[in-house]
CSV table of C-alpha atoms and ligand atoms in Angstrom, one decimal:
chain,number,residue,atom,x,y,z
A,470,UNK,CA,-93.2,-139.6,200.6
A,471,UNK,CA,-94.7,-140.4,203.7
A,472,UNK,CA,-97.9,-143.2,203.6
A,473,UNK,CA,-100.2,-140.6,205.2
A,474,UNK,CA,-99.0,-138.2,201.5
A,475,UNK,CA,-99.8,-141.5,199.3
A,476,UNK,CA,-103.2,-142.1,201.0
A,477,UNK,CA,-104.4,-138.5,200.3
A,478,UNK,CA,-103.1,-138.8,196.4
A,479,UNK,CA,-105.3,-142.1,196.4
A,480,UNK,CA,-108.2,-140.4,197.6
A,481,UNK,CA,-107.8,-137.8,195.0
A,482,UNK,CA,-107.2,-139.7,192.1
A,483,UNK,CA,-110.3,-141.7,192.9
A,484,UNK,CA,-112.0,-138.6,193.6
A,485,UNK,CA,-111.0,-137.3,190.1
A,486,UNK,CA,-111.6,-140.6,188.7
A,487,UNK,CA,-115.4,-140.6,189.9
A,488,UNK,CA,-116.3,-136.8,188.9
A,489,UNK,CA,-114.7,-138.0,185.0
A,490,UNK,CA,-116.8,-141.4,185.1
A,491,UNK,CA,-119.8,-139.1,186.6
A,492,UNK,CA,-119.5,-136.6,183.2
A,493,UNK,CA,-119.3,-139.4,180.5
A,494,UNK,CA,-121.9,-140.9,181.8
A,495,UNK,CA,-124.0,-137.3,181.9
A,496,UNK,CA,-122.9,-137.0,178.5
A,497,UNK,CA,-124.1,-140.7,177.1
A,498,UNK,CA,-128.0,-139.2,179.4
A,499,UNK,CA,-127.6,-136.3,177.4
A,500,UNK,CA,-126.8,-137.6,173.7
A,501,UNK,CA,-129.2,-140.1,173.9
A,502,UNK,CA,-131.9,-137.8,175.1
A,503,UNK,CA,-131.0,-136.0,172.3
A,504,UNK,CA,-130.5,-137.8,169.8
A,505,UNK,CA,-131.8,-141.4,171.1
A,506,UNK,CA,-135.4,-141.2,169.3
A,507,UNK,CA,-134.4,-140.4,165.7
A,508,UNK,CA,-137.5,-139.6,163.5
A,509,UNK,CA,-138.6,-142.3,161.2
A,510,UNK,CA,-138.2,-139.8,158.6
A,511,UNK,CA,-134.4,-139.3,159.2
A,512,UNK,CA,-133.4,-142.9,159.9
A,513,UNK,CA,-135.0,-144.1,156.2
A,514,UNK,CA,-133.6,-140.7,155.1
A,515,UNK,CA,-129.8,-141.9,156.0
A,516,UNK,CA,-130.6,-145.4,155.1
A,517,UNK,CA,-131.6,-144.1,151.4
A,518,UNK,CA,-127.8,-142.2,151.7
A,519,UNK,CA,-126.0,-145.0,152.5
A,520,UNK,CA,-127.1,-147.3,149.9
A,521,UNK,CA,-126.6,-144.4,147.6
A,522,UNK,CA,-122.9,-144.0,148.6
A,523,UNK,CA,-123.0,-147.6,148.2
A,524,UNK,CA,-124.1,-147.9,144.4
A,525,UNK,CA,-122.3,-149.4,141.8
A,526,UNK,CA,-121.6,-146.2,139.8
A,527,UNK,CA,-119.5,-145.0,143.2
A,528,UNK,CA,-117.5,-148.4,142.5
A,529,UNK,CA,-114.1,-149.0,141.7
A,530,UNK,CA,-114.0,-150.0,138.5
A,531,UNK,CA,-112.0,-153.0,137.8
A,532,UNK,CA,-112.8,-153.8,134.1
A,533,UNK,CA,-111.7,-151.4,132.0
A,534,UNK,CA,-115.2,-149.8,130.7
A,535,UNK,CA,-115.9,-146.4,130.5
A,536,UNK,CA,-116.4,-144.3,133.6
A,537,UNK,CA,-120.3,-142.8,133.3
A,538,UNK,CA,-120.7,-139.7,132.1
A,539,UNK,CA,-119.7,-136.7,134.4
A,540,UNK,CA,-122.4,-134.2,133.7
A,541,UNK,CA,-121.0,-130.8,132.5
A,542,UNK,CA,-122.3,-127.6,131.8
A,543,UNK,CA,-121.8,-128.7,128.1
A,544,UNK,CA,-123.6,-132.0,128.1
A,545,UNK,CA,-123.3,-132.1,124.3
A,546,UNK,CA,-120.5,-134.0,125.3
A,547,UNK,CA,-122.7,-136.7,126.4
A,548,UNK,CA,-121.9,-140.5,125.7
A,549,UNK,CA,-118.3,-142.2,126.0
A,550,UNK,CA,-117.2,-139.3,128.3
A,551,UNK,CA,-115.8,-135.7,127.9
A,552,UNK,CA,-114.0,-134.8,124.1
A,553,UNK,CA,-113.3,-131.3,124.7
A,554,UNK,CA,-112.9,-129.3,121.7
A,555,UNK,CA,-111.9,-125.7,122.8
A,556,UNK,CA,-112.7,-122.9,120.6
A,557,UNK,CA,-110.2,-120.7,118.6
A,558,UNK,CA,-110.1,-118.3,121.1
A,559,UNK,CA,-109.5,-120.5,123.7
A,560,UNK,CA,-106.4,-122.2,121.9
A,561,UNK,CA,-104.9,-119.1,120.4
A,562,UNK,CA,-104.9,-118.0,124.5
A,563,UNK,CA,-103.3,-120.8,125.9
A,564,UNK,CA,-100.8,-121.9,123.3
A,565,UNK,CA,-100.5,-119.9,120.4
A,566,UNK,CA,-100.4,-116.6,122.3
A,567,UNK,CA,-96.9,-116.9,124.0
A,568,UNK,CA,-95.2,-115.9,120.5
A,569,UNK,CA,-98.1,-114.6,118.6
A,570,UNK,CA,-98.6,-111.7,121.0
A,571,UNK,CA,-95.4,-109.8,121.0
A,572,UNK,CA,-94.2,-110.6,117.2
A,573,UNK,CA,-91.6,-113.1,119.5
A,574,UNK,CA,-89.3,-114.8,116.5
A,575,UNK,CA,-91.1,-112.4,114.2
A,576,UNK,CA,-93.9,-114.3,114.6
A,577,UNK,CA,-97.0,-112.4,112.9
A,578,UNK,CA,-98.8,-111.0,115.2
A,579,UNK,CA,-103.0,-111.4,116.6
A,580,UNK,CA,-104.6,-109.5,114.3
A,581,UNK,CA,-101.7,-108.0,112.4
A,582,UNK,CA,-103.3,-107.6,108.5
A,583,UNK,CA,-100.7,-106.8,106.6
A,584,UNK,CA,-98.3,-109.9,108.5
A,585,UNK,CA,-101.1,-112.3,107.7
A,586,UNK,CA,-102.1,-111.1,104.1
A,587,UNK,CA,-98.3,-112.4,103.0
A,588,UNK,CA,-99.2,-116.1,104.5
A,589,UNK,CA,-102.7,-116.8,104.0
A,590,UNK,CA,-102.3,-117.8,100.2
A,591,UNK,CA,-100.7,-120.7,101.2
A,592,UNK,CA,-104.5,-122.1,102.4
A,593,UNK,CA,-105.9,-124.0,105.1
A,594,UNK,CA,-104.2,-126.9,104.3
A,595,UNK,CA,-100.9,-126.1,104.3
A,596,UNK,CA,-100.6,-123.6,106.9
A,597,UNK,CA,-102.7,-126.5,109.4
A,598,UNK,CA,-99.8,-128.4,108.5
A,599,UNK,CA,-97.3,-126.1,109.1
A,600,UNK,CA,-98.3,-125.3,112.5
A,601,UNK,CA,-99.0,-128.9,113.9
A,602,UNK,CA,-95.3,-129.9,112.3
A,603,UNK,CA,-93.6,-126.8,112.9
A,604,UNK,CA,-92.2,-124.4,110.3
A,605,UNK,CA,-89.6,-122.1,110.2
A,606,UNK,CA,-89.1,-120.1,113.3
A,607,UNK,CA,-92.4,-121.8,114.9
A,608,UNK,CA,-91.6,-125.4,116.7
A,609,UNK,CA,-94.4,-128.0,115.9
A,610,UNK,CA,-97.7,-127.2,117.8
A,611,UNK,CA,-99.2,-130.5,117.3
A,612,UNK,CA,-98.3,-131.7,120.9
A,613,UNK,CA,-100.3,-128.7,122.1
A,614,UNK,CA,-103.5,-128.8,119.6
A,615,UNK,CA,-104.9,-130.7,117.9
A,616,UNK,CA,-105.5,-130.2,114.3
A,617,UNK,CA,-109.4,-129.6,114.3
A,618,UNK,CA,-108.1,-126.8,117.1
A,619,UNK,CA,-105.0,-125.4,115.3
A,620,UNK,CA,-107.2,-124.8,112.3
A,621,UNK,CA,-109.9,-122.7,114.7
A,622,UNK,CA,-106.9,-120.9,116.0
A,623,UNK,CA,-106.0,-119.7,113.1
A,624,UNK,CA,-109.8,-119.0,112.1
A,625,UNK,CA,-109.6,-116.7,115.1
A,626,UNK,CA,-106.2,-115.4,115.6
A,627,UNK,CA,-106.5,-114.5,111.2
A,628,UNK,CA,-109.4,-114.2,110.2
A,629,UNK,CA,-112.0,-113.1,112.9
A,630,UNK,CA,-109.4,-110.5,114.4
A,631,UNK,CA,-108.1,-109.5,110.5
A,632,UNK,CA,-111.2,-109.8,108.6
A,633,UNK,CA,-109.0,-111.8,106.1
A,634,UNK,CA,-110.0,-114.6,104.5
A,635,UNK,CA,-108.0,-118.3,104.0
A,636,UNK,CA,-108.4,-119.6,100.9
A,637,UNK,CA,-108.9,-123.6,100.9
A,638,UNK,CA,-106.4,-124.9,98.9
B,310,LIG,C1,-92.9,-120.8,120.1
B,310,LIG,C2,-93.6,-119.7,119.4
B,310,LIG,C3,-94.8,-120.0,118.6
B,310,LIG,C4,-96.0,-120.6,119.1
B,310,LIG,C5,-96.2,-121.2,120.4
B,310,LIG,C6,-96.9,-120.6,117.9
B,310,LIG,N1,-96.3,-120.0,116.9
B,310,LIG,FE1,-97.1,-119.8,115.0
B,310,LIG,N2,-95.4,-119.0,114.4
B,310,LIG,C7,-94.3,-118.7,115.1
B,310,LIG,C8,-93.3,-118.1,114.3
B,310,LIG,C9,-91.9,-117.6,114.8
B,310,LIG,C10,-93.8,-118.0,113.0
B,310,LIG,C11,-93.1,-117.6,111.7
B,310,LIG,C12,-92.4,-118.7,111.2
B,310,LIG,C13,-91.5,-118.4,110.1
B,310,LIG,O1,-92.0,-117.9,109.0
B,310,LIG,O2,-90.3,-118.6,110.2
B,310,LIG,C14,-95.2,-118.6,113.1
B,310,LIG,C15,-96.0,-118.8,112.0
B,310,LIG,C16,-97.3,-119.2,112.1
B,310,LIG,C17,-98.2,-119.3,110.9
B,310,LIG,C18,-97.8,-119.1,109.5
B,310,LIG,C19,-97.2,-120.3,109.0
B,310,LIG,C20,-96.8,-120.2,107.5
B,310,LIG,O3,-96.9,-121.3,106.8
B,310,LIG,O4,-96.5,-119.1,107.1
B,310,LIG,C21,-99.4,-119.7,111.4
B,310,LIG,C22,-100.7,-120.0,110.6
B,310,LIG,C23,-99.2,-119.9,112.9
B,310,LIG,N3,-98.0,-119.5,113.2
B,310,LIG,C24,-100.2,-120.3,113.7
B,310,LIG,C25,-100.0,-120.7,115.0
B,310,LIG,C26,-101.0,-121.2,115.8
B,310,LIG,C27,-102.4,-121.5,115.4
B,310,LIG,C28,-100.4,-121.5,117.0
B,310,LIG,C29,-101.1,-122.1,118.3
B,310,LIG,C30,-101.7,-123.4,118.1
B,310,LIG,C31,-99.1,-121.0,117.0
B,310,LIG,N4,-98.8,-120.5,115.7
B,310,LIG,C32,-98.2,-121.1,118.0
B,310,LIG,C33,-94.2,-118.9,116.5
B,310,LIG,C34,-95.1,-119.6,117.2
């Protein structure tokens, strides 16, 4: 490269160099004639945010007491947080279901009468039991539900879609 080549790069690198220096500082003209003055309004508005995102219920909580209350479209569930108890239906679907359905281990069947009128003179007692320790064919479904849901399984899965009836016991 001859010094007459190097000169004309250094021109044009500084010439580039200016044109870039030139924009950013159009850009800073710009912004701040956009956005310099910020309304009263806004600026208390985004101050009210901040300390908001800055309250102690968004804190990490280091001693061990309950987290507030997330509100839920259930807000039954109100103090000491969420206990969920889901409904008969709702366990018979997700857990009960998987053999229940297709009679799999001759399990008896959703709604199947004449399957259930065999079992159901054992009572509630002893057929909660069975199911939340497990009983013949069936492995234990206590892991899965608890007993206040096995029990409204059964009240669904029996006797809603049977129109049997349990007999306490
Ligand atoms: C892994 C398969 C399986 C799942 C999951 C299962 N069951 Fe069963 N269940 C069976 C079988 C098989 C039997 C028949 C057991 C036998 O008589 O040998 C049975 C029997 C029963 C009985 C009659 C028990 C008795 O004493 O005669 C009830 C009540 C019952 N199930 C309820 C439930 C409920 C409620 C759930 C869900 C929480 C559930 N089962 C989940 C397989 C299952």
């Amino acid at each position: 490269m001859s010094a007459e080549q190097d000169s004309v790069f250094v021109r044009n690198f500084a010439l580039v160099i200016a044109t870039l220096v030139g924009v950013t500082v159009l850009l800073i003209v710009i912004a701040n004639s956009v956005f310099g003055d910020m309304d009263p309004e806004r600026q208390a508005l985004a101050e009210e945010r901040a300390e908001q995102n800055l309250s102690p219920d968004f804190a990490v909580r280091l001693s061990g007491e309950p987290a507030p209350a997330i509100a839920s479209a259930d807000s039954g569930a109100d103090e000491g947080g969420v206990t969920e108890v889901r409904s008969g239906e709702q366990v018979t679907q997700a857990v009960c279901i998987a053999c229940h359905q297709g009679n799999f281990l001759n399990a008896p069947g959703i709604g199947d009468k004449a399957a259930w009128n065999e079992r159901i003179g054992k009572g509630w007692e002893t057929l909660t039991q069975n199911v939340a320790d497990g009983y013949g064919n069936m492995p234990a479904q206590g892991g899965a539900a608890s007993e206040e849901e096995i029990r409204a399984a059964i009240e669904w899965m029996v006797e809603s879609e049977t129109g049997l009836e349990v007999p306490e016991s």
